[in-house]
Tab-separated table of C-alpha atoms and ligand atoms in Angstrom:
chain	number	residue	atom	x	y	z
A	527	MET	CA	-7.429	-41.583	1.689
A	528	LYS	CA	-5.964	-38.385	-0.181
A	529	VAL	CA	-3.408	-35.859	1.929
A	530	ARG	CA	-5.030	-32.434	1.439
A	531	LYS	CA	-3.366	-30.691	4.046
A	532	ALA	CA	-0.300	-29.821	5.376
A	533	VAL	CA	0.951	-28.447	8.725
A	534	ILE	CA	3.797	-26.185	9.324
A	535	PRO	CA	5.115	-25.505	12.791
A	536	VAL	CA	6.757	-22.248	12.576
A	537	ALA	CA	5.955	-21.125	16.878
A	538	GLY	CA	9.617	-21.801	18.035
A	539	LEU	CA	12.226	-19.618	18.973
A	540	GLY	CA	14.965	-19.789	17.163
A	541	THR	CA	17.472	-19.655	19.319
A	542	ARG	CA	20.334	-21.113	17.620
A	543	PHE	CA	19.587	-18.630	15.151
A	544	LEU	CA	20.127	-15.462	17.537
A	545	PRO	CA	21.021	-12.540	17.605
A	546	ALA	CA	19.577	-12.698	13.412
A	547	SER	CA	16.006	-14.230	15.042
A	548	LYS	CA	15.832	-11.955	17.396
A	549	ALA	CA	13.194	-9.580	15.915
A	550	ILE	CA	12.808	-11.639	12.646
A	551	PRO	CA	11.318	-15.051	12.309
A	552	LYS	CA	14.551	-17.266	11.099
A	553	GLU	CA	11.917	-19.090	9.055
A	554	MET	CA	11.906	-15.487	6.998
A	555	LEU	CA	15.843	-15.301	6.578
A	556	THR	CA	16.785	-15.455	2.686
A	557	VAL	CA	17.872	-18.232	0.904
A	558	VAL	CA	18.929	-16.377	-2.522
A	559	ASP	CA	15.946	-14.631	-3.336
A	560	ARG	CA	12.865	-15.575	-1.007
A	561	PRO	CA	12.431	-16.390	2.736
A	562	THR	CA	13.222	-20.262	3.436
A	563	ILE	CA	9.711	-20.750	4.582
A	564	GLN	CA	8.838	-19.942	0.493
A	565	TYR	CA	10.606	-22.726	-0.479
A	566	ILE	CA	8.971	-25.205	2.076
A	567	VAL	CA	5.184	-24.002	0.803
A	568	GLU	CA	6.442	-24.441	-2.826
A	569	GLU	CA	7.700	-27.898	-2.130
A	570	VAL	CA	3.806	-28.417	-0.656
A	571	VAL	CA	2.012	-26.998	-3.310
A	572	ALA	CA	4.128	-28.928	-5.992
A	573	SER	CA	3.171	-31.907	-4.316
A	574	GLY	CA	-0.473	-31.141	-5.120
A	575	ILE	CA	-1.460	-30.074	-1.453
A	576	GLU	CA	-4.682	-27.882	-1.033
A	577	GLU	CA	-4.125	-26.398	2.500
A	578	VAL	CA	-1.309	-25.170	4.342
A	579	ILE	CA	-2.086	-24.814	8.305
A	580	LEU	CA	0.700	-22.752	9.973
A	581	VAL	CA	1.039	-23.184	13.407
A	582	THR	CA	2.722	-19.877	14.338
A	583	SER	CA	3.248	-17.412	17.813
A	584	ALA	CA	3.486	-13.698	18.623
A	585	GLY	CA	5.876	-12.141	16.464
A	586	LYS	CA	5.754	-14.174	13.529
A	587	SER	CA	2.999	-12.094	11.864
A	588	ALA	CA	5.731	-11.299	9.117
A	589	ILE	CA	5.409	-15.379	7.968
A	590	GLU	CA	1.500	-14.651	7.445
A	591	ASN	CA	1.956	-11.703	5.936
A	592	HIS	CA	4.129	-12.763	3.518
A	593	PHE	CA	1.419	-15.342	1.991
A	594	ASP	CA	-1.245	-12.364	2.524
A	595	TYR	CA	-2.149	-10.224	-0.496
A	596	ASN	CA	-0.542	-6.642	-0.266
A	597	PHE	CA	-3.099	-4.471	-1.650
A	598	GLU	CA	-0.682	-1.211	-1.154
A	599	LEU	CA	2.482	-2.612	-2.852
A	600	ASP	CA	0.523	-4.219	-5.543
A	601	THR	CA	-1.148	-0.829	-6.572
A	602	PHE	CA	2.012	0.888	-6.043
A	603	LEU	CA	3.964	-1.571	-8.432
A	604	GLU	CA	1.181	-1.514	-10.953
A	605	GLN	CA	1.130	2.404	-11.526
A	606	LYS	CA	5.176	2.729	-11.441
A	607	ARG	CA	4.360	-0.351	-14.307
A	608	LYS	CA	6.767	-2.708	-12.564
A	609	HIS	CA	3.988	-5.441	-13.792
A	610	GLY	CA	6.281	-8.485	-13.653
A	611	LEU	CA	7.522	-7.789	-10.074
A	612	ALA	CA	3.963	-7.176	-9.169
A	613	GLU	CA	2.969	-10.489	-10.674
A	614	GLU	CA	5.722	-11.934	-8.934
A	615	VAL	CA	4.561	-10.535	-5.495
A	616	ARG	CA	1.098	-11.769	-6.458
A	617	HIS	CA	1.759	-14.690	-7.132
A	618	ILE	CA	3.024	-16.085	-3.185
A	619	SER	CA	-0.333	-14.741	-2.393
A	620	ASN	CA	-2.051	-17.398	-4.688
A	621	LEU	CA	0.045	-20.221	-3.997
A	622	ILE	CA	-2.045	-21.986	-1.933
A	623	ASP	CA	-4.938	-21.467	1.161
A	624	VAL	CA	-3.024	-20.705	4.354
A	625	VAL	CA	-4.673	-20.943	7.718
A	626	SER	CA	-2.959	-20.045	10.961
A	627	VAL	CA	-3.021	-21.163	14.627
A	628	ARG	CA	-1.363	-20.221	17.522
A	629	GLN	CA	0.473	-22.277	19.918
A	630	LYS	CA	0.883	-19.704	23.062
A	631	LYS	CA	4.183	-20.940	24.709
A	632	PRO	CA	6.785	-22.870	22.647
A	633	LEU	CA	6.399	-25.929	24.358
A	634	GLY	CA	7.908	-28.435	21.625
A	635	LEU	CA	6.890	-29.736	18.455
A	636	GLY	CA	4.475	-31.954	19.638
A	637	HIS	CA	2.536	-29.578	21.253
A	638	ALA	CA	2.648	-27.537	18.027
A	639	ILE	CA	1.444	-30.277	16.111
A	640	TRP	CA	-1.979	-30.810	18.635
A	641	MET	CA	-2.553	-27.282	18.070
A	642	ALA	CA	-3.665	-28.294	14.256
A	643	ARG	CA	-6.076	-31.089	15.384
A	644	ASN	CA	-9.291	-29.033	15.006
A	645	VAL	CA	-8.159	-27.495	11.325
A	646	VAL	CA	-6.513	-31.008	10.331
A	647	GLY	CA	-9.829	-32.858	11.587
A	648	ASN	CA	-9.958	-36.743	10.748
A	649	GLU	CA	-7.729	-37.233	7.619
A	650	PRO	CA	-3.952	-37.788	7.030
A	651	PHE	CA	-1.555	-35.017	6.540
A	652	LEU	CA	1.585	-33.965	6.129
A	653	VAL	CA	4.144	-31.988	8.647
A	654	LEU	CA	6.882	-29.895	7.495
A	655	LEU	CA	9.067	-28.443	9.629
A	656	GLY	CA	9.560	-24.735	9.302
A	657	ASP	CA	13.308	-24.352	8.385
A	658	ASP	CA	14.225	-27.737	6.934
A	659	LEU	CA	14.655	-27.663	3.397
A	660	VAL	CA	14.997	-30.266	0.774
A	661	GLN	CA	16.795	-29.670	-2.457
A	662	ALA	CA	15.110	-32.471	-5.150
A	663	GLU	CA	13.975	-33.418	-8.304
A	664	THR	CA	10.988	-34.677	-7.457
A	665	PRO	CA	9.757	-32.998	-4.555
A	666	CYS	CA	10.317	-34.747	-1.241
A	667	CYS	CA	6.782	-34.756	0.382
A	668	LYS	CA	5.553	-36.048	-3.447
A	669	GLN	CA	8.049	-38.866	-2.951
A	670	MET	CA	6.409	-40.009	0.501
A	671	LEU	CA	2.491	-38.852	-1.093
A	672	ASP	CA	2.983	-41.439	-3.617
A	673	LEU	CA	4.674	-44.272	-1.182
A	674	PHE	CA	1.801	-43.413	1.184
A	675	GLU	CA	-1.063	-44.297	-1.427
A	676	GLU	CA	0.711	-47.427	-1.388
A	677	LEU	CA	1.682	-48.517	2.206
A	678	GLN	CA	-1.287	-46.395	3.943
A	679	THR	CA	0.565	-46.078	7.300
A	680	PRO	CA	2.270	-43.715	8.679
A	681	ILE	CA	6.021	-42.287	7.168
A	682	VAL	CA	8.592	-40.568	8.539
A	683	ALA	CA	11.596	-39.227	6.145
A	684	ILE	CA	15.035	-40.016	6.885
A	685	GLN	CA	18.772	-39.700	6.079
A	686	ARG	CA	21.987	-41.277	7.004
A	687	VAL	CA	23.888	-39.354	9.491
A	688	PRO	CA	27.706	-39.948	10.523
A	689	GLN	CA	27.431	-42.154	13.963
A	690	GLU	CA	28.683	-39.180	15.530
A	691	GLU	CA	26.057	-36.487	14.921
A	692	THR	CA	23.045	-38.961	15.896
A	693	HIS	CA	22.666	-37.388	19.263
A	694	GLN	CA	21.640	-34.489	17.770
A	695	TYR	CA	18.363	-36.042	15.596
A	696	GLY	CA	15.375	-38.271	16.506
A	697	ILE	CA	16.590	-41.952	15.726
A	698	VAL	CA	14.924	-44.667	13.731
A	699	GLU	CA	15.585	-48.061	14.366
A	700	GLY	CA	14.143	-51.180	12.592
A	701	GLN	CA	14.220	-53.620	9.910
A	702	ALA	CA	14.860	-53.027	5.928
A	703	VAL	CA	11.921	-54.037	3.602
A	704	ARG	CA	13.595	-52.952	0.400
A	705	ASP	CA	15.822	-49.991	-1.243
A	706	ARG	CA	15.177	-46.594	0.716
A	707	LEU	CA	12.186	-48.563	3.087
A	708	THR	CA	12.379	-49.363	6.872
A	709	LYS	CA	10.092	-50.557	8.997
A	710	VAL	CA	10.201	-48.822	12.308
A	711	ASN	CA	10.398	-50.842	15.314
A	712	ARG	CA	11.784	-48.191	17.618
A	713	LEU	CA	12.334	-44.080	17.659
A	714	ILE	CA	14.606	-42.091	20.259
A	715	GLU	CA	14.843	-38.417	20.753
A	716	LYS	CA	18.861	-37.567	20.689
A	717	PRO	CA	19.915	-40.555	22.140
A	718	ALA	CA	22.805	-40.507	24.371
A	719	PRO	CA	26.090	-41.347	22.241
A	720	GLY	CA	26.500	-45.132	22.325
A	721	THR	CA	22.684	-46.183	22.968
A	722	SER	CA	21.782	-46.724	19.371
A	723	ASP	CA	23.296	-48.520	16.325
A	724	SER	CA	21.320	-46.433	13.837
A	725	ASN	CA	22.472	-44.033	11.943
A	726	MET	CA	19.026	-43.247	10.334
A	727	ALA	CA	17.611	-39.803	11.627
A	728	ILE	CA	14.715	-38.055	11.047
A	729	ILE	CA	14.070	-34.926	9.449
A	730	GLY	CA	11.462	-32.259	8.975
A	731	ARG	CA	8.532	-34.436	6.854
A	732	TYR	CA	6.507	-36.433	8.208
A	733	LEU	CA	3.267	-38.258	6.933
A	734	LEU	CA	0.729	-38.818	9.803
A	735	THR	CA	-2.823	-40.236	10.807
A	736	PRO	CA	-5.141	-38.224	13.018
A	737	GLU	CA	-4.587	-40.648	15.958
A	738	ILE	CA	-1.789	-39.020	16.763
A	739	PHE	CA	-3.504	-36.208	17.795
A	740	ASP	CA	-5.182	-38.623	20.777
A	741	LEU	CA	-1.442	-40.015	21.366
A	742	LEU	CA	0.249	-36.310	21.657
A	743	GLU	CA	-2.340	-35.606	24.075
A	744	LYS	CA	-1.252	-38.793	26.531
A	745	THR	CA	2.697	-37.541	25.722
A	746	THR	CA	4.042	-36.375	28.920
A	747	PRO	CA	7.025	-33.805	28.687
A	748	GLY	CA	10.427	-35.597	27.514
A	749	HIS	CA	13.314	-34.761	26.214
A	750	GLY	CA	14.434	-30.598	26.767
A	751	GLY	CA	11.370	-30.548	29.020
A	752	GLU	CA	9.315	-30.221	26.281
A	753	ILE	CA	6.404	-32.440	24.356
A	754	GLN	CA	8.439	-34.468	22.010
A	755	LEU	CA	6.607	-35.620	18.522
A	756	THR	CA	9.295	-38.500	18.287
A	757	ASP	CA	7.638	-39.953	21.614
A	758	ALA	CA	3.863	-39.446	20.239
A	759	LEU	CA	5.582	-40.958	17.356
A	760	MET	CA	6.850	-44.457	18.814
A	761	ALA	CA	3.199	-45.040	20.449
A	762	LEU	CA	1.688	-44.449	16.744
A	763	SER	CA	4.136	-46.647	15.669
A	764	ASN	CA	3.250	-49.565	18.046
A	765	LYS	CA	-0.391	-48.921	17.152
A	766	ASN	CA	-0.477	-48.495	13.722
A	767	GLY	CA	2.945	-49.565	12.412
A	768	MET	CA	5.211	-46.978	10.812
A	769	TYR	CA	8.078	-46.661	7.891
A	770	ALA	CA	11.039	-44.755	7.759
A	771	TYR	CA	11.762	-43.558	4.043
A	772	GLU	CA	14.915	-42.531	3.062
A	773	PHE	CA	13.987	-39.875	0.422
A	774	GLU	CA	15.905	-38.762	-2.511
A	775	GLY	CA	17.490	-35.727	-2.183
A	776	THR	CA	19.580	-33.378	-0.168
A	777	ARG	CA	18.242	-31.683	3.478
A	778	TYR	CA	19.522	-28.367	4.812
A	779	ASP	CA	18.663	-27.497	8.378
A	780	ALA	CA	18.271	-23.817	7.839
A	781	GLY	CA	17.728	-23.166	11.400
A	782	ASP	CA	21.056	-23.809	12.049
A	783	LYS	CA	23.717	-21.159	11.109
A	784	LEU	CA	26.169	-23.647	8.968
A	785	GLY	CA	23.316	-25.292	7.527
A	786	TYR	CA	22.025	-22.332	6.252
A	787	LEU	CA	25.244	-21.475	4.749
A	788	LYS	CA	24.855	-24.583	3.129
A	789	ALA	CA	21.402	-24.035	1.889
A	790	ILE	CA	22.708	-21.026	0.328
A	791	VAL	CA	25.508	-22.217	-1.490
A	792	ALA	CA	22.963	-25.275	-2.919
A	793	PHE	CA	20.333	-23.333	-4.318
A	794	ALA	CA	22.754	-20.237	-5.072
A	795	SER	CA	24.318	-22.878	-7.251
A	796	CYS	CA	21.105	-24.500	-9.056
A	797	HIS	CA	19.557	-20.768	-9.389
A	798	LYS	CA	18.187	-20.120	-13.031
A	799	THR	CA	19.708	-16.760	-13.766
A	800	LEU	CA	22.351	-16.430	-11.127
A	801	GLY	CA	23.950	-19.935	-10.616
A	802	PRO	CA	26.546	-19.846	-13.528
A	803	ALA	CA	28.312	-16.662	-12.132
A	804	PHE	CA	27.787	-17.839	-8.851
A	805	ARG	CA	29.509	-21.191	-9.531
A	806	ARG	CA	32.327	-19.674	-11.461
A	807	TYR	CA	32.198	-17.239	-8.274
A	808	ILE	CA	32.431	-20.222	-5.488
A	809	LYS	CA	35.239	-22.258	-8.079
A	810	GLU	CA	37.361	-18.785	-7.724
A	811	MET	CA	37.042	-18.817	-3.757
A	812	ALA	CA	37.595	-22.069	-3.477
A	813	ALA	CA	40.913	-21.806	-5.101
A	814	THR	CA	42.108	-19.281	-2.680
A	815	LEU	CA	41.298	-21.175	0.530
B	8	LIG	P1	13.745	-27.077	16.406
B	8	LIG	O1	13.674	-27.014	17.378
B	8	LIG	O2	14.512	-26.434	14.834
B	8	LIG	O3	13.138	-25.207	16.182
B	8	LIG	O4	11.942	-27.205	15.934
B	8	LIG	P2	13.229	-23.679	17.374
B	8	LIG	O5	13.034	-24.021	18.675
B	8	LIG	O6	12.325	-22.360	16.656
B	8	LIG	O7	14.606	-23.315	17.261
B	8	LIG	P3	16.136	-23.348	18.173
B	8	LIG	O8	16.679	-25.062	18.562
B	8	LIG	O9	15.893	-22.772	19.516
B	8	LIG	O10	17.051	-22.245	17.412
B	8	LIG	C1	11.931	-27.508	14.567
B	8	LIG	C2	10.371	-26.611	14.030
B	8	LIG	O11	9.707	-26.801	15.181
B	8	LIG	C3	8.654	-25.557	15.631
B	8	LIG	C4	9.997	-24.811	15.301
B	8	LIG	O12	9.887	-23.311	14.948
B	8	LIG	C5	10.872	-25.361	13.292
B	8	LIG	O13	10.269	-24.862	12.834
B	8	LIG	N1	8.286	-25.398	17.219
B	8	LIG	C6	9.316	-25.764	18.087
B	8	LIG	C7	7.555	-25.049	17.196
B	8	LIG	O14	6.464	-24.805	16.419
B	8	LIG	N2	6.695	-24.620	18.466
B	8	LIG	C8	7.981	-25.252	19.307
B	8	LIG	O15	7.482	-25.173	21.051
B	8	LIG	C9	8.940	-25.706	18.992
């Protein structure tokens, strides 16, 4: 079955990015020349998805507005003959159909995804975390969609992390099937040091089947008192099987201050117009450190 929809949860409080995220959603913080969330929606569009479902909360309307048409701004720019800029701004509102559902309380990522159940319906769908950026030649979602066509089984994207960082992630254990592909045996949310030998960390890209919604409904609060997606993923894996895919590309956690700075450097270095000057500056800067 074709994957047509992508769910992007953006309802979290962003406490790791305070005070910047007090009044501005962290997903609206700028990486070079556009907000983080725009990169994520562009990845979805480049992967051939037809509809985005944002899971939002109070205080996140800037995200919905960013993808909406702004008549006043458009008219103003056209009157000032700034046609190029007007076109660029219109382009954002024409990227893809965006609907939003509300998560009234931040009860966890699993709960946020469950809120999208009626809009997703009975079909496979993608989940992208609103603060996880992936820089890749082939968009990470596209890589996963191609794999899903072959496997027809849920897939989580993973990256290898140093053993001392595994306690910060959802960790996958399983058997290697082929290069970059592992059949999942177990998923553990933020394992205590020494409790798992695996260094395969789940990142913010999932390709799920609709059975996940019933499983989420049955999931009781786990780590941190939140409805954890990882717990429902374990149940889905037991029921339908699951693969972990080591995607090609680099992931940046833009919801974390250091991760966000790294993302800016990576995306600025590759930027079409700013890239060459930025790379020169970084070299000069590095020489003084
Ligand atoms: P994070 O844990 O990275 O986001 O969740 P957070 O809770 O906003 O941030 P911190 O940890 O307090 O700094 C991953 C994604 O899941 C969404 C977040 O918006 C983020 O995109 N999320 C998380 C929800 O939509 N609802 C929740 O209840 C929790």
